[in-house]
Tab-separated table of C-alpha atoms and ligand atoms in Angstrom:
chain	number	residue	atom	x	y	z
D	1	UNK	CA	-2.053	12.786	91.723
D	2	UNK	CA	1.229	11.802	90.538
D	3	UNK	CA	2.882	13.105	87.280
D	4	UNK	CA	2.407	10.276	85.451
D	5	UNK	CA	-1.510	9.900	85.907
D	6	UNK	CA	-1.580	13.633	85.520
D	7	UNK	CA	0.084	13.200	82.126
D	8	UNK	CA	-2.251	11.196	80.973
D	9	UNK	CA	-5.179	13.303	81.624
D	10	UNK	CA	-3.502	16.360	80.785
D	11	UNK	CA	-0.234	16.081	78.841
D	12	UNK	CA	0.306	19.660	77.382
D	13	UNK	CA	-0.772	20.913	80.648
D	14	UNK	CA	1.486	19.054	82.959
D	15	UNK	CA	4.522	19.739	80.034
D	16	UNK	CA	3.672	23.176	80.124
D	17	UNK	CA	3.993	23.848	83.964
D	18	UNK	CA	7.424	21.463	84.010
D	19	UNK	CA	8.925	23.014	80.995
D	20	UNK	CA	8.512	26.586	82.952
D	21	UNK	CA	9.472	25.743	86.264
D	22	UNK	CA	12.795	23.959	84.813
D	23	UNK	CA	14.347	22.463	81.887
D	24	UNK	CA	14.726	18.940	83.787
D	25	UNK	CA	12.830	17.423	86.635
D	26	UNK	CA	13.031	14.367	88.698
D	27	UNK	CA	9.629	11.863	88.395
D	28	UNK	CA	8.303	8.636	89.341
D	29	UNK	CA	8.122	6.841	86.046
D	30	UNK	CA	4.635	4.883	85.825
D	31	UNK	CA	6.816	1.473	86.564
D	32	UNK	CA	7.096	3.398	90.070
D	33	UNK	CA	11.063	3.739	89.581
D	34	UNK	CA	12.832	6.941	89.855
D	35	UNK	CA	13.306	8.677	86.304
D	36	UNK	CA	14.450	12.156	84.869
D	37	UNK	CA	12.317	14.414	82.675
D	38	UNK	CA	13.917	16.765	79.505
D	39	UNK	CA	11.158	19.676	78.856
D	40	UNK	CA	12.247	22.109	76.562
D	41	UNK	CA	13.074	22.197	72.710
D	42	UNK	CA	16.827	23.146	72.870
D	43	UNK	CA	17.792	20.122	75.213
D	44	UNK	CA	15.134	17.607	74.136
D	45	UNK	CA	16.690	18.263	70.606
D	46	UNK	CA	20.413	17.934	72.119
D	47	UNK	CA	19.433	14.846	74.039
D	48	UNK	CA	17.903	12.478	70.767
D	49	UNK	CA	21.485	13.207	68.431
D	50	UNK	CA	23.369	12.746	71.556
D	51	UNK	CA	25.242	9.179	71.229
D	52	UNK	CA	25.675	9.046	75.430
D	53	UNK	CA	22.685	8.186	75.567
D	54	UNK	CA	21.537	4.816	74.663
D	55	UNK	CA	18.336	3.181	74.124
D	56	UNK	CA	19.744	-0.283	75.090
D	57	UNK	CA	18.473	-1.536	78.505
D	58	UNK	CA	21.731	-3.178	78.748
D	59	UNK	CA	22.570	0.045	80.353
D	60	UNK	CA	20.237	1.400	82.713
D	61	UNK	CA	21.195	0.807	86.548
D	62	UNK	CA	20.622	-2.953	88.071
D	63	UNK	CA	16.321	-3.157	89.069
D	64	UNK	CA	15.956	1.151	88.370
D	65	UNK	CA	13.666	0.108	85.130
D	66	UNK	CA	11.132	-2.662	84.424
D	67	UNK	CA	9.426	-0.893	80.829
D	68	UNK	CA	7.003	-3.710	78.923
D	69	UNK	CA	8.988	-6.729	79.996
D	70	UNK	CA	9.159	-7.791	76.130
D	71	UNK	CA	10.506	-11.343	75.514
D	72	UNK	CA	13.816	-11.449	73.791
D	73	UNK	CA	12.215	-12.398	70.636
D	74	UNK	CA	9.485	-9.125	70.397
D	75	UNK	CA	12.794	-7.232	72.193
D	76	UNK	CA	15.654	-6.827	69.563
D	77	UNK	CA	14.019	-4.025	68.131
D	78	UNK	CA	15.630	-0.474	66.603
D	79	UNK	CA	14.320	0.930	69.650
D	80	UNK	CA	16.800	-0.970	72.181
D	81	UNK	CA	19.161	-0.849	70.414
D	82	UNK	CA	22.881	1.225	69.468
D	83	UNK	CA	25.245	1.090	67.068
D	84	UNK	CA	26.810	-0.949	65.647
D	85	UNK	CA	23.519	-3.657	66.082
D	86	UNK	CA	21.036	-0.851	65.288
D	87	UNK	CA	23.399	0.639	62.423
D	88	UNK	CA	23.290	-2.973	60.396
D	89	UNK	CA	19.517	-3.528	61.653
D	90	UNK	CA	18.571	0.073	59.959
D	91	UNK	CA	20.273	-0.276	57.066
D	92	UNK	CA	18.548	-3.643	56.356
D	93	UNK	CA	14.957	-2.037	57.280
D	94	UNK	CA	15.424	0.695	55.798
D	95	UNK	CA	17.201	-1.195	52.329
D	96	UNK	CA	12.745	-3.035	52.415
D	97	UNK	CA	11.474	0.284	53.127
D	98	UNK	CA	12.448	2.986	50.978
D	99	UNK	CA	11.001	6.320	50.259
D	100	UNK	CA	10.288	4.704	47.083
D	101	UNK	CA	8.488	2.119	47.997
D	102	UNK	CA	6.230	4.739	50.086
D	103	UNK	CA	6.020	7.148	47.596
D	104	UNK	CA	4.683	4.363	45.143
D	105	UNK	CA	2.039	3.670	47.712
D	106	UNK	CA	0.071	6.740	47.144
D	107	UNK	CA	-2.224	5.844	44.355
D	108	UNK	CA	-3.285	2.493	46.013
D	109	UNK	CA	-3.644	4.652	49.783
D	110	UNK	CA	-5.413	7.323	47.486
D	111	UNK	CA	-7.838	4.250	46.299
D	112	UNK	CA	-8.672	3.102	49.910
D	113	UNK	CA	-9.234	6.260	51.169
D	114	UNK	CA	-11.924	6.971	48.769
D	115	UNK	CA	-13.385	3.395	49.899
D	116	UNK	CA	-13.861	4.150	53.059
D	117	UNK	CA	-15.468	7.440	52.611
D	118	UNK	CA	-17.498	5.860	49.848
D	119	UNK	CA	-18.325	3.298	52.619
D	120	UNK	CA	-19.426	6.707	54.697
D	121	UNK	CA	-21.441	8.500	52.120
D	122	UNK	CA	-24.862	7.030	53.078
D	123	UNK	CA	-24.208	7.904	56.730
D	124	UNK	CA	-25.468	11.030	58.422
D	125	UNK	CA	-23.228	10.974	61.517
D	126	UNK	CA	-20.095	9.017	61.718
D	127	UNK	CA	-16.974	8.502	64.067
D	128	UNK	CA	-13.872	9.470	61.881
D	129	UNK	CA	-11.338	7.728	64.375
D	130	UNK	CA	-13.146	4.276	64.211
D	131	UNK	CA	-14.584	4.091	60.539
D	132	UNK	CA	-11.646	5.955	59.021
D	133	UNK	CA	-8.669	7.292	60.512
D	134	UNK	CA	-8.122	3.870	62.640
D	135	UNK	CA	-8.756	1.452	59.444
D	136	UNK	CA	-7.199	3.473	56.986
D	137	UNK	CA	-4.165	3.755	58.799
D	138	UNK	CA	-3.901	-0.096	60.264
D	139	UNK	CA	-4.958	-1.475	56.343
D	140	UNK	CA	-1.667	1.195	54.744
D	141	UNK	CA	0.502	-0.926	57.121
D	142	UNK	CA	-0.570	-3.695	56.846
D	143	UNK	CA	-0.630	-3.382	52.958
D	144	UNK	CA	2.985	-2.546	53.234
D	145	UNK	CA	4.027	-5.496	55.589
D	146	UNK	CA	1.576	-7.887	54.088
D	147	UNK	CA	-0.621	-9.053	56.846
D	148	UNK	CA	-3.764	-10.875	55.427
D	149	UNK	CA	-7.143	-8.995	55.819
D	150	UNK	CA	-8.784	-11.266	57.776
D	151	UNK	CA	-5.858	-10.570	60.603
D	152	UNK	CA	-6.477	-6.343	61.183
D	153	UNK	CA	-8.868	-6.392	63.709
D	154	UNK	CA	-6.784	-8.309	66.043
D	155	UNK	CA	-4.189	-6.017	66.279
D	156	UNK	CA	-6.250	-3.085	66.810
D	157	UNK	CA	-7.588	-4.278	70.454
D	158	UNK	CA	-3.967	-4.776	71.031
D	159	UNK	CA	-2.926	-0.811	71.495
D	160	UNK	CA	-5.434	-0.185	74.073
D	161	UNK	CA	-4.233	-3.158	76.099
D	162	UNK	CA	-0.870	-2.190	76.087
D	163	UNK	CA	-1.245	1.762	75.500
D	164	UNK	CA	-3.894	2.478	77.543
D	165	UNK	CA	-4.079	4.455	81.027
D	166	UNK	CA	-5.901	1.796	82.582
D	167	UNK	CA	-3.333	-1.192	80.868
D	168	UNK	CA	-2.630	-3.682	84.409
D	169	UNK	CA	0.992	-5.499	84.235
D	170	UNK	CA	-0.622	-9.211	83.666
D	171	UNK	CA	-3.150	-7.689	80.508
D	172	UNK	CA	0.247	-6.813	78.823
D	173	UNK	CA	1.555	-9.852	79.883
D	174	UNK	CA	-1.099	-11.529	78.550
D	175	UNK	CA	-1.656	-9.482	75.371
D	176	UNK	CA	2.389	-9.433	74.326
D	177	UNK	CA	1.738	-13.164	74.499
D	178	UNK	CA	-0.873	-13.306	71.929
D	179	UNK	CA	0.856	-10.355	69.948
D	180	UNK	CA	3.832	-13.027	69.962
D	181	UNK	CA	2.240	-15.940	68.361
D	182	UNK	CA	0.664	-14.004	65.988
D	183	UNK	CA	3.972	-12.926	64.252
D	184	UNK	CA	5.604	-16.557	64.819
D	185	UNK	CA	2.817	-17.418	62.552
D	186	UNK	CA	2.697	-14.707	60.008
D	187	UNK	CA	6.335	-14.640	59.754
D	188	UNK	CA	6.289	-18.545	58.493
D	189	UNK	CA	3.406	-17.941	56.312
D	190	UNK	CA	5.507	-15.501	54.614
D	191	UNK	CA	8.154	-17.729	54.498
D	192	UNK	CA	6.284	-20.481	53.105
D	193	UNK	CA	4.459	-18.544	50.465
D	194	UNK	CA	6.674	-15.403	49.940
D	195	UNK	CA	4.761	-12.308	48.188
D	196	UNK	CA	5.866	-8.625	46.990
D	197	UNK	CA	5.691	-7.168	50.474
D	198	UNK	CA	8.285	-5.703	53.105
D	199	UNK	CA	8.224	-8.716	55.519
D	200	UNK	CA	9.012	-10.855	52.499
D	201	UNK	CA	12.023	-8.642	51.923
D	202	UNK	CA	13.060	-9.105	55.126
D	203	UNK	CA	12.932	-12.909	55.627
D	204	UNK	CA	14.803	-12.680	52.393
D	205	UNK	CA	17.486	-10.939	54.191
D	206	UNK	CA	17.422	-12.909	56.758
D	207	UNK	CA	17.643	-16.593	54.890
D	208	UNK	CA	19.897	-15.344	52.649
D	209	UNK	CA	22.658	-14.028	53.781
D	210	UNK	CA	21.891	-14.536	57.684
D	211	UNK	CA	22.345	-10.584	58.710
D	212	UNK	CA	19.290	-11.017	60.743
D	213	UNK	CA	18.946	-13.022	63.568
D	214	UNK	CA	15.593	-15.139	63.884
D	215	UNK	CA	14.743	-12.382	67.223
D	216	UNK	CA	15.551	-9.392	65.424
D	217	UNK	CA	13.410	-10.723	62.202
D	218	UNK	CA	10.314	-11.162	64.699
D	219	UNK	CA	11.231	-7.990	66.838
D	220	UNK	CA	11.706	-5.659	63.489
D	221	UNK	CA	7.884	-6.704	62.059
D	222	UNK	CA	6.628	-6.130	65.250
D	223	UNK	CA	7.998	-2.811	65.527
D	224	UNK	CA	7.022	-1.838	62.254
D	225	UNK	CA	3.737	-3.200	62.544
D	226	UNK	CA	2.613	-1.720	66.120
D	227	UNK	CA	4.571	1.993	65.316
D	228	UNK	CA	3.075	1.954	62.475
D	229	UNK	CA	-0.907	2.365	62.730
D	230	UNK	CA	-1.525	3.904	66.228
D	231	UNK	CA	0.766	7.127	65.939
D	232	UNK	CA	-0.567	7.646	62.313
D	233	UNK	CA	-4.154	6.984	63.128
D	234	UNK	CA	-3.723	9.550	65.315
D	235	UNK	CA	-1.812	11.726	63.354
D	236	UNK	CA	-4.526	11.474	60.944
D	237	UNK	CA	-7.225	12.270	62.959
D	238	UNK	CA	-5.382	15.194	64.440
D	239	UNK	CA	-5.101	16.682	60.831
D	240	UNK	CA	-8.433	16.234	60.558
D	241	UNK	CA	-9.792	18.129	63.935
D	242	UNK	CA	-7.935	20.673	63.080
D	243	UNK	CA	-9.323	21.003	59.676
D	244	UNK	CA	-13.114	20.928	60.263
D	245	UNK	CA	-12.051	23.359	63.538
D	246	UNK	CA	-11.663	26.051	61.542
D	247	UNK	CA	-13.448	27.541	58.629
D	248	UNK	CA	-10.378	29.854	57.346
D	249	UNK	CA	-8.030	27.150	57.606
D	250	UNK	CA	-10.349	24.924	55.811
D	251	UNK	CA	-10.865	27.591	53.018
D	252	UNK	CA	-7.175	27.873	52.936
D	253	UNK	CA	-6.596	24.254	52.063
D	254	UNK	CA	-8.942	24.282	49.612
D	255	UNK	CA	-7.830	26.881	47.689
D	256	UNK	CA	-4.171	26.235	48.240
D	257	UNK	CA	-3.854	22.114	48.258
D	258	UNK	CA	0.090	22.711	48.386
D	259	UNK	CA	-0.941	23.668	51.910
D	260	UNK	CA	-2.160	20.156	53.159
D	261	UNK	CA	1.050	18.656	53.704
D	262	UNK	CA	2.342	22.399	55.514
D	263	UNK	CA	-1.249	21.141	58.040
D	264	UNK	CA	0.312	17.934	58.446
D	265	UNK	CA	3.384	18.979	59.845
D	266	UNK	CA	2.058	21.893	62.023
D	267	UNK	CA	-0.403	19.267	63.397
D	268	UNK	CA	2.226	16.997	64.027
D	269	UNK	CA	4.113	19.397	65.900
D	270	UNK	CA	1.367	20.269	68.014
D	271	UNK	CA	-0.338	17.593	68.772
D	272	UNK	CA	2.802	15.069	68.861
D	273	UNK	CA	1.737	11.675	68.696
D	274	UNK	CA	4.260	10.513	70.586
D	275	UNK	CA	3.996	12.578	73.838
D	276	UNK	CA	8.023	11.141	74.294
D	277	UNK	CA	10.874	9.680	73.031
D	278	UNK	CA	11.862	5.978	73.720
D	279	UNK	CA	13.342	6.134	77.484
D	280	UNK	CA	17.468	6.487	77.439
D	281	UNK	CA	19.786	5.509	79.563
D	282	UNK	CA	22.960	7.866	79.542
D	283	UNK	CA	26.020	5.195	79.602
D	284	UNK	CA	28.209	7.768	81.481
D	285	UNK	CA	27.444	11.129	83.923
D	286	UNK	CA	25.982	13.546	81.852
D	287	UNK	CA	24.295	17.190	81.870
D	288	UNK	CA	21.480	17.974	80.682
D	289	UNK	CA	19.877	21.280	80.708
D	290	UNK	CA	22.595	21.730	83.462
D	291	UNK	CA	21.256	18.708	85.865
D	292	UNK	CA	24.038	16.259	86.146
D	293	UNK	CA	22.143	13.146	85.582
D	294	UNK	CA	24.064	9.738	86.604
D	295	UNK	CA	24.989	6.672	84.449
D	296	UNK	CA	22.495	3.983	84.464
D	297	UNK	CA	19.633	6.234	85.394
D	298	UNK	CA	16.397	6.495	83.158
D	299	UNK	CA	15.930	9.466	80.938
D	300	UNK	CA	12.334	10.385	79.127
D	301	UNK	CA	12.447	13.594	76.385
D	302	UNK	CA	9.095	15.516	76.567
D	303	UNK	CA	8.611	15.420	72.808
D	304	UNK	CA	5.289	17.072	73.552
D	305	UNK	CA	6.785	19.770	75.708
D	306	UNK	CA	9.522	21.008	73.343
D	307	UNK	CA	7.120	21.246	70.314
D	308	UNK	CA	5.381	23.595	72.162
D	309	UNK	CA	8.083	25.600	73.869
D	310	UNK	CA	7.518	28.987	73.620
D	311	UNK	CA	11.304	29.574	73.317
D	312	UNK	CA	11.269	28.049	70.257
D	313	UNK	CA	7.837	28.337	68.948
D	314	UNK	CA	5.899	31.667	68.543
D	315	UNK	CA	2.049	31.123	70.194
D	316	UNK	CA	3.016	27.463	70.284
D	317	UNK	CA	-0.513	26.497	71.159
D	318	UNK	CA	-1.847	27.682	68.126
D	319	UNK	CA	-2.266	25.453	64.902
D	320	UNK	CA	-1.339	27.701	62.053
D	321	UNK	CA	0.003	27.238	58.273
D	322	UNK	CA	3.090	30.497	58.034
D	323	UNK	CA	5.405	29.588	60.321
D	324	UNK	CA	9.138	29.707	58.900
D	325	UNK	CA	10.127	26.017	59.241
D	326	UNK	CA	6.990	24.008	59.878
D	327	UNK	CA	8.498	20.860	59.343
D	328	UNK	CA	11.275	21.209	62.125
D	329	UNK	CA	9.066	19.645	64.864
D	330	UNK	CA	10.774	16.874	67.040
D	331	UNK	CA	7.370	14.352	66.815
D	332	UNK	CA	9.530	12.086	64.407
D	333	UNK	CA	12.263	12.182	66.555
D	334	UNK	CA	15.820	12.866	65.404
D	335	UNK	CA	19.300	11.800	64.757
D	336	UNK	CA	20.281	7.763	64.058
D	337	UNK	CA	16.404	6.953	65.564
D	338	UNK	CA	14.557	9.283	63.625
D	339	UNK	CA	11.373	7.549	62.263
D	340	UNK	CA	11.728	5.104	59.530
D	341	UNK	CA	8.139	5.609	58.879
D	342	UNK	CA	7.799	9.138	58.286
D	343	UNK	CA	7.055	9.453	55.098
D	344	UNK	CA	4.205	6.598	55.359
D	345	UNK	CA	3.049	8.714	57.938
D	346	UNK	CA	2.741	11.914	56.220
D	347	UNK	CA	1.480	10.227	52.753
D	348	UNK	CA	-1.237	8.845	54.860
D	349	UNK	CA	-2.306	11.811	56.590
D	350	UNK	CA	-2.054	14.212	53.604
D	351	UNK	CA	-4.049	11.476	51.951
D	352	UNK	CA	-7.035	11.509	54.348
D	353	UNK	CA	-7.532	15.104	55.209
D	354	UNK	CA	-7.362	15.986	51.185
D	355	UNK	CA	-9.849	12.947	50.645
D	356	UNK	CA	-12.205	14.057	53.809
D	357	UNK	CA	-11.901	17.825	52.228
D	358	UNK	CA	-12.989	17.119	48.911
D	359	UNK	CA	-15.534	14.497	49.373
D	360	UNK	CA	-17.867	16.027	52.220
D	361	UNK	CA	-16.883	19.921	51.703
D	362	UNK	CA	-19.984	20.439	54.300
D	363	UNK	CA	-18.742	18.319	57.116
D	364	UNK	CA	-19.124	19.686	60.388
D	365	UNK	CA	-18.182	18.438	64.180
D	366	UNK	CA	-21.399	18.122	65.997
D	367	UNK	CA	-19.974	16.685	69.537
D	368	UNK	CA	-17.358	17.512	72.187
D	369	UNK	CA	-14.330	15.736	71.969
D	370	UNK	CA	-12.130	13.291	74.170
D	371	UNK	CA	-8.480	12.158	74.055
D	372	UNK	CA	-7.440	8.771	75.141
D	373	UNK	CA	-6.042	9.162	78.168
D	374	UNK	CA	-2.287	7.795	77.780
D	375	UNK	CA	1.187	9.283	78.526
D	376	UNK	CA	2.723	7.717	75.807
D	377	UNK	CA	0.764	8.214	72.523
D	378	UNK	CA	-1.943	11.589	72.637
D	379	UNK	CA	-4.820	10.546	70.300
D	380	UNK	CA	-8.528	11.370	70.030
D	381	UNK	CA	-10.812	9.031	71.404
D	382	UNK	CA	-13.616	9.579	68.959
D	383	UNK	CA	-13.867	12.612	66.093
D	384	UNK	CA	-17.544	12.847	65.812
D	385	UNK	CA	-18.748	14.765	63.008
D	386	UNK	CA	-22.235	14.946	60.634
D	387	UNK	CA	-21.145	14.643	56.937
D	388	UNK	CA	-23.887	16.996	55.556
D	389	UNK	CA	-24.697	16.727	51.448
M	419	HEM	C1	2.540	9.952	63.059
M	419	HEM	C2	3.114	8.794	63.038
M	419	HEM	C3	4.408	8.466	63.726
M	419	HEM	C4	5.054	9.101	64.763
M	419	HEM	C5	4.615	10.346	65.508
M	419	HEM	C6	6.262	8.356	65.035
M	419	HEM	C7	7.209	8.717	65.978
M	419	HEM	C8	8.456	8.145	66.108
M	419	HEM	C9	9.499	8.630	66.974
M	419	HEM	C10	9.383	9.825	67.912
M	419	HEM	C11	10.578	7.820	66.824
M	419	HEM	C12	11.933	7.986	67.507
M	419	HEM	C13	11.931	7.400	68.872
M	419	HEM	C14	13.117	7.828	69.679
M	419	HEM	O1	14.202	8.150	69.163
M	419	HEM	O2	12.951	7.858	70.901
M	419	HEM	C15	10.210	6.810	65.867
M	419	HEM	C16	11.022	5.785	65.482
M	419	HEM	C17	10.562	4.767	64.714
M	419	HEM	N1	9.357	4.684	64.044
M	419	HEM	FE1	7.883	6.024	64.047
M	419	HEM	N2	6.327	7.285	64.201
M	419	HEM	C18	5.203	7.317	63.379
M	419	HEM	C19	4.891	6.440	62.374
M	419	HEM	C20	5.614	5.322	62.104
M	419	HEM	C21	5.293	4.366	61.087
M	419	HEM	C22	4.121	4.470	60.113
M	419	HEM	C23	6.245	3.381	61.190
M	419	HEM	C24	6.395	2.112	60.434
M	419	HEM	C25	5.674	1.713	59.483
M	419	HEM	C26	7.177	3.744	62.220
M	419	HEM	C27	8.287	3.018	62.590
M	419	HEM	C28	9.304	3.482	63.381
M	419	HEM	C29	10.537	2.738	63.635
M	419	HEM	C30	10.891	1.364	63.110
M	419	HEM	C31	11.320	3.548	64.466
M	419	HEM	C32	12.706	3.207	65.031
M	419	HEM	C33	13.776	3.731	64.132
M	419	HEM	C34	15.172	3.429	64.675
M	419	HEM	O3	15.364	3.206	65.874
M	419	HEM	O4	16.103	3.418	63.854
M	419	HEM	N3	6.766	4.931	62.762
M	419	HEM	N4	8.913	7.037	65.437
């Protein structure tokens, strides 16, 4: 089995034997090219603040990387991009989507996720990745963007298409496609009938003062809009394995709600949503880990691997609310990249494990569990649990 499919199946695993038998190894990256592998927490850290590498494809060697094959117009996103393009590209993002606007958020996130577990009361057994996790994160994103109700439950077939294990070169094709027209379209809805949300905002920057090319308008709602429901949906459902895995630590939070938001970071860091980082491109010779890795050629940072380094971490494998600095994890990334949507993230997550807690205190898992197999995002396939009275 190569190292990719093993990933998939068994990310920590595979992380864990790599990270101990060296701090960098050579792969074949699952486009079949040649690519380079960072394991461990010190150099993964080193590697995301380090401004030799770049994200831009511009850089990597002539035919050594295919990726998704993105047309230009889903493609001038934050995430192929370097300064100075991503520097004015962040600022105007991140000028829409303030911690403010997040923070103000909570109340209306608090409302929905009491709807949906109202919506679960009368239920004996339900699946909390598909009737909450998944729509409670996809409707907080797409209440911040403004994308219309009736629209959600396209996007969510789109992640597995693309995501997935099993995702064939012509089904991305085909779904990036689809994934394209529908933001053409919402994009000029918005701009015909503009409302209080952030892709309003943004046309506005765009139209008025032209800072924002008509690409990086539809590449920058696209990001925003397919980072921002499948890492927190799993994210949230991670917070909430852990929580109905363990009676102590479920006592603990509900005694101690100041501790919820400790859960959501230790959960982050050990389950890390994002097994790695965007794929870099170093623009000169560089070391890493002491491997000498040429210009051009394609880098991946084990974000997985280095939040569980045991150089770093004390019994990394363990999910556990004292350690010193829990929110020091690498699963936002770090540096000029780190993720705009952190604090959505958290907010929702905190949000749904305090609303599962208090509403069924009895709920119990009554089924093994299974994680999608991916090597890009690590998310439960299904949290099966009885809600008891
Ligand atoms: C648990 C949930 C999330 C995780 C684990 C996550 C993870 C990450 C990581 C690791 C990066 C850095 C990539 C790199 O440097 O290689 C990143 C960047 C980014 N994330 Fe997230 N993310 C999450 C939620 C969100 C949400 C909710 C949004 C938007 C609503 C979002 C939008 C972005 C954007 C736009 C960037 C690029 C920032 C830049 O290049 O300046 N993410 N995220």
């Amino acid at each position: 089995m190569d190292v990719a499919r093993a990933m998939a199946h068994d990310p920590h695993g595979v992380f864990a034997r790599m990270r101990e038998a060296g701090p960098v190894h050579s792969i074949v990256a699952p486009d079949g090219n040649p690519a380079w592998l960072v394991t461990r927490y010190a150099d993964v850290q080193a590697a995301l603040g380090d401004p030799r590498l770049s994200l831009n494809k511009a850089h990597a060697k002539p035919g050594s990387y295919k990726g998704f094959e993105l047309p230009p117009a889903l493609d001038a996103n934050l995430l192929n991009m370097d300064p100075p393009d991503h520097t004015r590209l962040r600022r105007l993002a991140g000028q829409a989507f303030t911690a403010r606007r997040t923070a103000s958020l909570r109340g209306e996130l608090g409302r929905a996720a009491q709807a949906l577990a109202d919506g679960l009361a009368t239920r004996e057994r339900v699946d909390l990745v598909h009737d909450f996790a998944t729509p409670f994160a996809v409707g907080a994103i797409s209440e911040l963007l403004g994308v219309p109700a009736e629209s959600r439950a396209d996007f969510r077939t789109w992640t597995g298409a693309v995501l997935g294990a099993n995702a064939t070169r012509d089904g991305i094709r085909a779904t990036v496609r689809e994934m394209y027209a529908f933001f053409v379209a919402l994009l000029a809805a918005k701009r015909a009938d503009p409302g209080p949300d952030l892709l309003s905002a943004l046309i506005a920057a765009r139209d008025d003062e032209d800072r924002l090319s008509e690409d990086e308008l539809t590449s920058l709602a696209f990001l925003l809009l397919f980072a921002g429901y499948e890492n927190s949906a799993n994210l949230i459902s991670g917070a909430l394995l852990a929580m109905l895995s363990d009676d102590a630590l479920r006592d603990t939070l509900r005694a101690d709600p100041e501790a919820v938001p400790v859960l959501v970071e230790e959960v982050a860091r050990h389950m890390s949503p994002a097994l790695l980082a965007i794929r870099r491109f170093p623009i000169e010779d560089v070391e890493l880990g002491g491997v000498l890795i040429p210009a051009g050629d394609t880098v991946f940072l084990s974000i997985a691997g280095a939040n569980r380094d045991p150089r770093r971490y004390d019994r990394p494998d363990r999910v556990h609310l004292e350690r010193a600095d829990p929110a020091r994890h690498l699963s936002f990334g770090q540096g000029i990249h780190y993720c705009i949507g952190a604090p959505l993230a958290r907010l929702e997550a905190e949000l749904a494990v305090r609303t599962i807690l208090t509403r069924f205190p009895n709920a119990k898992r009554y089924a093994p569990i299974a994680w999608q197999p991916s090597i890009r995002v690590r998310g439960l396939a299904a949290l099966p649990v009885e809600l008891g009275d």
